[in-house]
PDB file of C-alpha atoms in Angstrom:
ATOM      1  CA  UNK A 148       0.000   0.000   0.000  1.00 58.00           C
ATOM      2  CA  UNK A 149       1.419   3.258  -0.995  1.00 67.00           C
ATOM      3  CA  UNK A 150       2.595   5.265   1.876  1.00 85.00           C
ATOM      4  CA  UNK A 151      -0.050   8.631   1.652  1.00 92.00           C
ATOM      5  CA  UNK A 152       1.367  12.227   1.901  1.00 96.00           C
ATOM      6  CA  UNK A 153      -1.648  14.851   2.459  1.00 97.00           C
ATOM      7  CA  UNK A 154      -2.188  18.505   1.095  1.00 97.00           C
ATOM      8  CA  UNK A 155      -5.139  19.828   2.020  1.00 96.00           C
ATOM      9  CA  UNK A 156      -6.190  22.520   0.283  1.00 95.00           C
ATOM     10  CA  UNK A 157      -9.645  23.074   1.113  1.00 92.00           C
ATOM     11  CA  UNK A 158     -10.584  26.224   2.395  1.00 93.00           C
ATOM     12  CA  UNK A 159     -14.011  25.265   4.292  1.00 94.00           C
ATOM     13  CA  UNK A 160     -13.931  24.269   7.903  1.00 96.00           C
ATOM     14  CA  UNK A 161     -15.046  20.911   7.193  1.00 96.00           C
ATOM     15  CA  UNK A 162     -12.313  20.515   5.395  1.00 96.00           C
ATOM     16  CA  UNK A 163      -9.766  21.747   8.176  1.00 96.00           C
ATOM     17  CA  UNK A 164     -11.924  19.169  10.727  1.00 97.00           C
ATOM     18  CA  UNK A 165     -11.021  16.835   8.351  1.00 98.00           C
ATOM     19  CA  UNK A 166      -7.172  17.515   8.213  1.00 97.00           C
ATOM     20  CA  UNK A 167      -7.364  17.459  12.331  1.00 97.00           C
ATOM     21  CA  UNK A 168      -8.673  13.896  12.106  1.00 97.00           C
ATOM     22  CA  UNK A 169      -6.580  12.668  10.082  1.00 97.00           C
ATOM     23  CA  UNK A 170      -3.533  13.783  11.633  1.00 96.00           C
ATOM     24  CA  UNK A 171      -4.975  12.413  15.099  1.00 96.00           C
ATOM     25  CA  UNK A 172      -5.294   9.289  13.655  1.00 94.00           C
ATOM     26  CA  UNK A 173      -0.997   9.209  12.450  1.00 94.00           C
ATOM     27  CA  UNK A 174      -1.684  10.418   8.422  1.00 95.00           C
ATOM     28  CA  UNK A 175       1.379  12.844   7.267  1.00 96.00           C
ATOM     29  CA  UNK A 176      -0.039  15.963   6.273  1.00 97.00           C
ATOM     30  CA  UNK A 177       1.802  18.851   4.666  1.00 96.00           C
ATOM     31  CA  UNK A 178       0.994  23.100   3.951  1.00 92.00           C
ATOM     32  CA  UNK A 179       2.680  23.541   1.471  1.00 92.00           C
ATOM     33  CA  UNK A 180       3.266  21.790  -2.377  1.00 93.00           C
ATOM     34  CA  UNK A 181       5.837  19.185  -2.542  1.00 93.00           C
ATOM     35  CA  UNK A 182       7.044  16.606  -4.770  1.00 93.00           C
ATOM     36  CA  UNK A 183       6.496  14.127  -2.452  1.00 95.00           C
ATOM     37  CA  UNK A 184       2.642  14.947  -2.329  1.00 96.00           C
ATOM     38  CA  UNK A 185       0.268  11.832  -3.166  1.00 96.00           C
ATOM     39  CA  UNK A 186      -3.165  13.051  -2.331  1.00 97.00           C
ATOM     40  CA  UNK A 187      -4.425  16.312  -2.387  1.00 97.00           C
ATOM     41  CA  UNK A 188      -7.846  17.169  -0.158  1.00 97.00           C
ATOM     42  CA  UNK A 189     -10.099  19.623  -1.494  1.00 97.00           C
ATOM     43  CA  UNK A 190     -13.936  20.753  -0.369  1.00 96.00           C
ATOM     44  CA  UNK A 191     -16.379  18.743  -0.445  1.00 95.00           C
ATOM     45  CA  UNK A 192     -18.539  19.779  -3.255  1.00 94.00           C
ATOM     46  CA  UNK A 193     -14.990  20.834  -4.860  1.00 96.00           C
ATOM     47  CA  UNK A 194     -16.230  22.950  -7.659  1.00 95.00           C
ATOM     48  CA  UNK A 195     -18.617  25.789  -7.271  1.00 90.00           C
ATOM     49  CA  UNK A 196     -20.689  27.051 -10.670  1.00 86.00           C
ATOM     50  CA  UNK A 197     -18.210  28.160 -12.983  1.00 91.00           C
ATOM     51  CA  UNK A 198     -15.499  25.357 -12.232  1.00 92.00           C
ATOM     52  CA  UNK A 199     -13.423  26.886 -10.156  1.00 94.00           C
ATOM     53  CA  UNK A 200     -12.550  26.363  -6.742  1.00 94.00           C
ATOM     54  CA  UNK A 201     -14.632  26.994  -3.529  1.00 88.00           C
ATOM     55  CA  UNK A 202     -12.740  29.517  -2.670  1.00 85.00           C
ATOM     56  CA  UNK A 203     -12.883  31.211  -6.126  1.00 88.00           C
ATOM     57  CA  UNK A 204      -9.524  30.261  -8.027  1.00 92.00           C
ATOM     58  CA  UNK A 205      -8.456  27.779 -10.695  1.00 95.00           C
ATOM     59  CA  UNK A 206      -7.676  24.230  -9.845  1.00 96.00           C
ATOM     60  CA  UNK A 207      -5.133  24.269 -12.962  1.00 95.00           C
ATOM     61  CA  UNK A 208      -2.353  26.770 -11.487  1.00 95.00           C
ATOM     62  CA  UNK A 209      -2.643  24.537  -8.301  1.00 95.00           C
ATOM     63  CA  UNK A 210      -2.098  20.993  -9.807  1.00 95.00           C
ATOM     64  CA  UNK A 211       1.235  21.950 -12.015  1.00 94.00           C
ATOM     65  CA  UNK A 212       2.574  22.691  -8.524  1.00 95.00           C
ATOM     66  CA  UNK A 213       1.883  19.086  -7.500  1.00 95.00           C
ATOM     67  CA  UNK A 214       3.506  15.619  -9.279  1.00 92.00           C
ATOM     68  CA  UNK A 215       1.296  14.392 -11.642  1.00 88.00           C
ATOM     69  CA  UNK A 216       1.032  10.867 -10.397  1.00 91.00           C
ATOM     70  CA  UNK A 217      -1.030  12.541  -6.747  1.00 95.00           C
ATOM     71  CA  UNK A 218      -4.542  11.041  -6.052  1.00 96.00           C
ATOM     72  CA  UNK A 219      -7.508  14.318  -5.685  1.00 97.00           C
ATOM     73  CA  UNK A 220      -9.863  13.443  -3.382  1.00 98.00           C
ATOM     74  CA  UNK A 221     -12.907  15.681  -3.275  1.00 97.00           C
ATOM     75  CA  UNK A 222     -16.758  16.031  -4.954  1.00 95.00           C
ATOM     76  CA  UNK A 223     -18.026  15.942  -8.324  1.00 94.00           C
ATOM     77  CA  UNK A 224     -14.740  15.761  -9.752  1.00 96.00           C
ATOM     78  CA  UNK A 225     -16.201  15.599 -13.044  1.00 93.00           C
ATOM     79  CA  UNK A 226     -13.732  18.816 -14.447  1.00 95.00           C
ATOM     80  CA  UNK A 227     -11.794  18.419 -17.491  1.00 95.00           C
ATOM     81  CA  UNK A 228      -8.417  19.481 -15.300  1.00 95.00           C
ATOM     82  CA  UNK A 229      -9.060  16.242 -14.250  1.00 95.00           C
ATOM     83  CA  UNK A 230      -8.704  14.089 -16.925  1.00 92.00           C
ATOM     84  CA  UNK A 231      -5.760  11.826 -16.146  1.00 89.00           C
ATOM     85  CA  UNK A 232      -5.447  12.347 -12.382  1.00 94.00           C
ATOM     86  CA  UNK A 233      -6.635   9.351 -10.139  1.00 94.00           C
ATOM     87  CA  UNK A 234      -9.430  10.645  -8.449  1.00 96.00           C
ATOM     88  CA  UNK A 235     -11.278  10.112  -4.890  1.00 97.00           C
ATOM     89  CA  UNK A 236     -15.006  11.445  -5.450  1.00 97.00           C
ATOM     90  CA  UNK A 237     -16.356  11.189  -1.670  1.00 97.00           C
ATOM     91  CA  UNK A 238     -19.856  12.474  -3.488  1.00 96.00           C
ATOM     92  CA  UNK A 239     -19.648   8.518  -5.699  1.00 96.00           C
ATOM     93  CA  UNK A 240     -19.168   6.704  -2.224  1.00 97.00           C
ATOM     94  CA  UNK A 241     -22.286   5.085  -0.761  1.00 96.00           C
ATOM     95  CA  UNK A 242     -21.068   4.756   2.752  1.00 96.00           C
ATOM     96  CA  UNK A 243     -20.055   8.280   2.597  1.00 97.00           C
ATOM     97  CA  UNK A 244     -23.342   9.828   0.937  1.00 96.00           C
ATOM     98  CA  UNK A 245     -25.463   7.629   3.699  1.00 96.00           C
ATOM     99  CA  UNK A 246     -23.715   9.080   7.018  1.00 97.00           C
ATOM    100  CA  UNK A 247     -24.127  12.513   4.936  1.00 96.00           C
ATOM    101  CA  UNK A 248     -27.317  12.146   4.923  1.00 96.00           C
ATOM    102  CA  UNK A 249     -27.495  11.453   8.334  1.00 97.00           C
ATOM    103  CA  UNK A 250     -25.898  14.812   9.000  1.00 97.00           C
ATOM    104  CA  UNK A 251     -28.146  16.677   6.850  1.00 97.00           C
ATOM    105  CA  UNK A 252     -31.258  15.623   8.319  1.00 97.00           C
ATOM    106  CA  UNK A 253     -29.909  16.344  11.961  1.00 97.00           C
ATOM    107  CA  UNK A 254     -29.192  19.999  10.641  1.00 97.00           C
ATOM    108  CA  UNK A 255     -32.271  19.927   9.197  1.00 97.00           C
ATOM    109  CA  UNK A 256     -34.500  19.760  12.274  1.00 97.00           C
ATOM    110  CA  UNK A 257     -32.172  22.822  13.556  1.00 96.00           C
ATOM    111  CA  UNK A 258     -33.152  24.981  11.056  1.00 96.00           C
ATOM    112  CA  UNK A 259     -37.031  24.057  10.894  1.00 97.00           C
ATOM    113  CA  UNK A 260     -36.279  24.771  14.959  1.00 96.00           C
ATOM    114  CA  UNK A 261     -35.584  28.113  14.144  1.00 94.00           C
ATOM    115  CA  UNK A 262     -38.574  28.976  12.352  1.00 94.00           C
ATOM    116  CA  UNK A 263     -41.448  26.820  14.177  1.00 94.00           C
ATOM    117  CA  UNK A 264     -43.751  28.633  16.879  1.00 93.00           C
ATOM    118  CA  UNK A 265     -43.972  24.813  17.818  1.00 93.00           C
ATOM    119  CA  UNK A 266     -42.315  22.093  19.088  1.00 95.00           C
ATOM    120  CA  UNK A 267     -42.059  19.071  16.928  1.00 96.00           C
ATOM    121  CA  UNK A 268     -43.904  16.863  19.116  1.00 96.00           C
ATOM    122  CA  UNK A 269     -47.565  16.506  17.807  1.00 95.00           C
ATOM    123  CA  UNK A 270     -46.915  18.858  15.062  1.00 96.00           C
ATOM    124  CA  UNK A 271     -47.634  17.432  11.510  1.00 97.00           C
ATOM    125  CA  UNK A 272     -44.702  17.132   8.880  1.00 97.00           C
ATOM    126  CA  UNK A 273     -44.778  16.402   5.305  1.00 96.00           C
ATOM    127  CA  UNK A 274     -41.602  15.059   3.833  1.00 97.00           C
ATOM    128  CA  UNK A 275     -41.189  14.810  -0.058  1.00 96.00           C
ATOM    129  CA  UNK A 276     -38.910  11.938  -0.985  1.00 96.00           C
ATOM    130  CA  UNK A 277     -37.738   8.977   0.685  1.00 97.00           C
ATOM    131  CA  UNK A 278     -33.976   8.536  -0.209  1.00 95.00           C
ATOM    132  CA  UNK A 279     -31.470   9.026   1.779  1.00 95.00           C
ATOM    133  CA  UNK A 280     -32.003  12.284   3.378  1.00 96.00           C
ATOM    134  CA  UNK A 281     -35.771  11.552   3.387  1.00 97.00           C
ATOM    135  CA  UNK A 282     -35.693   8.485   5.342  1.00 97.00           C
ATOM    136  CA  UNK A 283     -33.036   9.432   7.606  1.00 97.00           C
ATOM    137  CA  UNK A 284     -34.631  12.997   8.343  1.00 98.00           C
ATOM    138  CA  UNK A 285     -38.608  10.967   8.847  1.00 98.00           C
ATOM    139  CA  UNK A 286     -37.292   8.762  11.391  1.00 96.00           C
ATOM    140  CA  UNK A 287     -35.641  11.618  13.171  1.00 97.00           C
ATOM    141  CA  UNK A 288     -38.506  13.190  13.167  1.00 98.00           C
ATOM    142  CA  UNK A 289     -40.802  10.332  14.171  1.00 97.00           C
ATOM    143  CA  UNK A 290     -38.148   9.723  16.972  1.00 96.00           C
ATOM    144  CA  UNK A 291     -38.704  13.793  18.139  1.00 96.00           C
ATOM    145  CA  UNK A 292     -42.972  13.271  18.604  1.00 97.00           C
ATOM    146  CA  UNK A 293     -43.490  14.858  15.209  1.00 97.00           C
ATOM    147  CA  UNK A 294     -46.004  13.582  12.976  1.00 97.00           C
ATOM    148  CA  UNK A 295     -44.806  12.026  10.194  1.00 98.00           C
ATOM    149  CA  UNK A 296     -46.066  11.780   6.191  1.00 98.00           C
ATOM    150  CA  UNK A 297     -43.996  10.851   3.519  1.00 98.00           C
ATOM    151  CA  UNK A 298     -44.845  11.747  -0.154  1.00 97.00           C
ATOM    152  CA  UNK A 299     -43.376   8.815  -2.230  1.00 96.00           C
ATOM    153  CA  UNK A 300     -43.702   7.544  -6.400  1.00 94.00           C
ATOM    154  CA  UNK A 301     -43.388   4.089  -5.516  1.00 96.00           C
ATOM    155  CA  UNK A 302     -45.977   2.211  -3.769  1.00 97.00           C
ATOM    156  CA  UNK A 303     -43.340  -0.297  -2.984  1.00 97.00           C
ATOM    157  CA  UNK A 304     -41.618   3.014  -0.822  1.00 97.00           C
ATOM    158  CA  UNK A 305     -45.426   3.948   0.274  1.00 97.00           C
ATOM    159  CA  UNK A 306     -45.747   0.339   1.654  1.00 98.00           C
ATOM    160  CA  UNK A 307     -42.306   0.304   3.735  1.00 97.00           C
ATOM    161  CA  UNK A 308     -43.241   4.000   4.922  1.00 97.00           C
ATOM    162  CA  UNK A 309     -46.724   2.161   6.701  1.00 97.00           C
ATOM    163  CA  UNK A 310     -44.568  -0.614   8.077  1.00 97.00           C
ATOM    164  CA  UNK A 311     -42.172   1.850   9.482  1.00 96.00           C
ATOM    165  CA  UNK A 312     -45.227   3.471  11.215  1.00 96.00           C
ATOM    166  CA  UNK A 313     -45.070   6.641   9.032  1.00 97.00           C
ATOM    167  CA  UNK A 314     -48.293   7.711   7.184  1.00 97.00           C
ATOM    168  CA  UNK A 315     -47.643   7.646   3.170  1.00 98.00           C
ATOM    169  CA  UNK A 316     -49.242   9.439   0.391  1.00 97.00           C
ATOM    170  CA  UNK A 317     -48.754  10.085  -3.613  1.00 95.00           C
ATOM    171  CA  UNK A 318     -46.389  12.308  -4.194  1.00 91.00           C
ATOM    172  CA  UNK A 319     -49.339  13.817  -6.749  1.00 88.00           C
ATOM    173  CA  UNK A 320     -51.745  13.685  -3.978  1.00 90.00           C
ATOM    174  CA  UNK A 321     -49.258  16.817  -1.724  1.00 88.00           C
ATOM    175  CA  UNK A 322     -51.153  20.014  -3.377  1.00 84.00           C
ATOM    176  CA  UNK A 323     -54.439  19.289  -1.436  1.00 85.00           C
ATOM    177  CA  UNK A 324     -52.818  17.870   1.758  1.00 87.00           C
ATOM    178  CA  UNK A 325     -50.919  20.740   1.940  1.00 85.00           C
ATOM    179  CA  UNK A 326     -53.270  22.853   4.335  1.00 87.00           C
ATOM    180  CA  UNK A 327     -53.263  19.762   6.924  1.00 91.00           C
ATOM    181  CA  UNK A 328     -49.598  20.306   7.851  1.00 93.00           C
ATOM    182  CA  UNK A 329     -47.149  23.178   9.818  1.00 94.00           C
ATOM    183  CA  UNK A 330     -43.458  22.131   8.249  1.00 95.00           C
ATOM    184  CA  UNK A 331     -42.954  20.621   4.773  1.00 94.00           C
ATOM    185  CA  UNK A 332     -39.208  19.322   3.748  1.00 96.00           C
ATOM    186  CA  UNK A 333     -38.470  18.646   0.246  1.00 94.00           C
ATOM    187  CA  UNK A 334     -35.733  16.268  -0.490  1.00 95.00           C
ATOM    188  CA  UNK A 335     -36.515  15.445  -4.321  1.00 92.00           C
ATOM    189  CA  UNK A 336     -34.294  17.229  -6.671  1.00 89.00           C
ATOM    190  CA  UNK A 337     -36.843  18.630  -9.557  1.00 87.00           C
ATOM    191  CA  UNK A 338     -39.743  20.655  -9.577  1.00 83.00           C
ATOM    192  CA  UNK A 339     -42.652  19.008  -8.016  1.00 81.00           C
ATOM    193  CA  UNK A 340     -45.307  21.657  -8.150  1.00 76.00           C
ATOM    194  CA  UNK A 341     -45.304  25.249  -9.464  1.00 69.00           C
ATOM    195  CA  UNK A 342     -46.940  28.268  -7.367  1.00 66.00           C
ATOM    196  CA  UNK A 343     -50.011  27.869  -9.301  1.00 63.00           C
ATOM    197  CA  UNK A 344     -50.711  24.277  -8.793  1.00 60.00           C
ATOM    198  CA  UNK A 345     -50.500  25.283  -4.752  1.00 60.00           C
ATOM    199  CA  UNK A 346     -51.643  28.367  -4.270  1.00 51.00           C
ATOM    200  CA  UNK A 347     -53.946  27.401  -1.840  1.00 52.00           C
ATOM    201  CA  UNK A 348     -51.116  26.289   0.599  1.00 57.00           C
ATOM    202  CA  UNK A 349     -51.562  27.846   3.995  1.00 63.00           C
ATOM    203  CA  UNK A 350     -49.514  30.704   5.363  1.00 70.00           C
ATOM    204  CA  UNK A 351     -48.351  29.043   8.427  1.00 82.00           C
ATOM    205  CA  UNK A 352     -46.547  25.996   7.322  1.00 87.00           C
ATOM    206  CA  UNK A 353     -43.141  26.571   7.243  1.00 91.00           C
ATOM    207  CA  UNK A 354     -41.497  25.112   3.969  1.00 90.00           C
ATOM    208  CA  UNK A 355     -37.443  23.696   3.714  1.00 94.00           C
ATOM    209  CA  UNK A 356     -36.100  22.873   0.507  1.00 92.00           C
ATOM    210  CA  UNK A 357     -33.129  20.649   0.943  1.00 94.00           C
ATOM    211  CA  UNK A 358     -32.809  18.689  -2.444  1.00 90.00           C
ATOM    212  CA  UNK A 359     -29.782  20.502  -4.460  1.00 83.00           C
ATOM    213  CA  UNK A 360     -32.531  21.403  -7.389  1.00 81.00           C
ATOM    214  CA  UNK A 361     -35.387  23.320  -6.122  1.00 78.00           C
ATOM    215  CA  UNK A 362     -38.350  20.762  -6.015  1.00 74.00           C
ATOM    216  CA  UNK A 363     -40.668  24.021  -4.738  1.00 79.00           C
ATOM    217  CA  UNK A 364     -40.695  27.031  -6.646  1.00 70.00           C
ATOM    218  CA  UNK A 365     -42.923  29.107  -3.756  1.00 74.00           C
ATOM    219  CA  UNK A 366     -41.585  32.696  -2.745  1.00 75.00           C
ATOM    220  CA  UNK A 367     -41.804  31.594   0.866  1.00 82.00           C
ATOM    221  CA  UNK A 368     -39.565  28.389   0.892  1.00 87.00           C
ATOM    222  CA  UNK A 369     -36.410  28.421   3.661  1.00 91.00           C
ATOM    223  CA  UNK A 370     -33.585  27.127   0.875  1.00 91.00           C
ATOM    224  CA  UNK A 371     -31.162  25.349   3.186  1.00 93.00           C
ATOM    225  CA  UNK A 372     -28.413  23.497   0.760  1.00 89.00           C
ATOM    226  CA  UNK A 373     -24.788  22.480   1.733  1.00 90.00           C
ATOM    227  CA  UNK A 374     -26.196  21.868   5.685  1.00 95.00           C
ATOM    228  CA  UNK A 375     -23.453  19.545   6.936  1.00 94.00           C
ATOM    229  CA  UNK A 376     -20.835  22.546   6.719  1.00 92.00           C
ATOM    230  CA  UNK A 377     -22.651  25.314   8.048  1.00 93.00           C
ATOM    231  CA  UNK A 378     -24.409  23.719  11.100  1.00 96.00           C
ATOM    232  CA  UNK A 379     -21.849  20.933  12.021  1.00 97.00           C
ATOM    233  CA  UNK A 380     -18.672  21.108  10.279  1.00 97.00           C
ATOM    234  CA  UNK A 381     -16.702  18.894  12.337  1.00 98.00           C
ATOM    235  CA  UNK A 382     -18.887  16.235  12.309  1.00 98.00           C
ATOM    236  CA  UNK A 383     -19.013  16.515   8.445  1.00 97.00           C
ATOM    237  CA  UNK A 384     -15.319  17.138   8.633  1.00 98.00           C
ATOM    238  CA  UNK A 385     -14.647  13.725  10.598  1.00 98.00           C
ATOM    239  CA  UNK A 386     -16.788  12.032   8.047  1.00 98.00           C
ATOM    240  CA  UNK A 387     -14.469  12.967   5.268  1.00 98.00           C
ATOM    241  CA  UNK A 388     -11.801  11.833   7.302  1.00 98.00           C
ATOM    242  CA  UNK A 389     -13.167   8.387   7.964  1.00 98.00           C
ATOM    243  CA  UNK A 390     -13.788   7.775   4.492  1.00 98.00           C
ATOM    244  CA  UNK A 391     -10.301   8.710   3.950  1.00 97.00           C
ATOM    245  CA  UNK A 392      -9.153   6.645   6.369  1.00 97.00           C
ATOM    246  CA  UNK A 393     -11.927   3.663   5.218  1.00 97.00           C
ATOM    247  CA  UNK A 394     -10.696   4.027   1.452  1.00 96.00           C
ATOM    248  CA  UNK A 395      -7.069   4.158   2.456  1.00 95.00           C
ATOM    249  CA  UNK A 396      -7.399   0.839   4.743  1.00 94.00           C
ATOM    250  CA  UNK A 397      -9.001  -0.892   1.667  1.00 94.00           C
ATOM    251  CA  UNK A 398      -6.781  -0.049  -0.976  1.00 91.00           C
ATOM    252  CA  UNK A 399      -8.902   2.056  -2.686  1.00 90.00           C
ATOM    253  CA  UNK A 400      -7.165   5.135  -1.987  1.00 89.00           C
TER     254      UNK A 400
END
């Protein structure tokens, strides 16, 4: 197994978490470009918009710095300054993606926190989507008092919703449910339902749109993307760690 020598670039403080852990744990880190570099650590998502950078520059100037035999390890690494460098997409691991979802959906109940006159116990939630995040975040809810109703496609979803204890309805059934509930999380990545089709949704359900394409295109939806980093980066920085670690320990990396 080749011996690993760390840059970490990344400018977000998950990322920094995620140096810390992996120097607790005896990996050889470096600040500065070397030729004896073999992986280099960006943010996780790595690219913003345009292609560059999280924190705003080109990746190019950076890797002819670096030997071009080093591993990146990152998300969506899908850039054409890419092509021909062994890569590490965190964002194409299932273990990884599963505990992030985990993370998301904890952060999730602290921002619906912040905008409920209620507590979740009793109150009725609507959850669009049942993959990762969307199972993760309507057990943590269920677990909180809150009840719980999933909008799903599949009736073979629907049916493991009921046997989960959830309540389950068609996804095309949400525009006349909506007045029956006070929070409403969207998980599914494409538009659902336009203003029109639910403009007779009530004022006082609060609405969070966590899927990374807007699923509700309402004025008053709480967008609340990238939730790992902003509400708890070191637990989203020790989960890039492990994975490094995990991925190292099984060859992979």
């Amino acid at each position: 197994m080749e011996k690993m020598l760390l840059f970490p670039v990344g400018t977000t403080p998950a990322c920094q978490y995620a140096a810390e852990f992996l120097k607790k744990r005896g990996f050889s880190l470096v600040d500065h470009p070397t030729p004896e570099v073999t992986h280099l650590l960006l943010d996780i998502p790595t690219f913003d918009s345009q292609g560059n950078l999280r924190s705003g520059s080109d990746i190019r100037p950076l890797l002819q710095m670096l030997p071009e035999r080093i591993t990146v390890i990152g998300g969506n690494l899908n850039h054409p300054a890419l092509s021909g460098y062994r890569v590490a997409d965190l964002l194409a691991d299932p273990d990884y993606l599963a505990q992030n979802g985990a993370i998301t959906a904890d952060c999730a109940l602290r921002v619906a926190a912040g905008h409920l006159t209620t507590t979740f116990r009793e109150t009725p939630v609507l959850v669009l989507g049942w993959g990762r995040i969307g199972k993760c975040l309507s057990r943590l809810l269920q677990n909180v008092g809150a009840k719980v109703t999933v909008a799903a496609r599949k009736a073979s979803d629907r049916a493991m919703i009921k046997a989960l204890g959830l309540d389950a309805v068609e996804i095309s059934a949400v525009p006349k449910l909506l007045p029956q509930y006070r929070l409403l999380f969207n998980t599914v990545p494409e538009l659902l339902f336009s203003k029109e089709v639910c403009s007779r949704q009530n004022d006082h359900c609060v609405k969070i749109e966590l899927a990374s394409e807007d699923g509700m295109a309402w004025e008053d939806v709480i967008t609340a993307r990238g939730l790992p980093g902003k509400y708890a980066p070191e637990s989203s920085g020790n989960l890039i760690g492990q994975t490094i670690v995990t991925l190292y320990q099984e060859g992979n990396l």
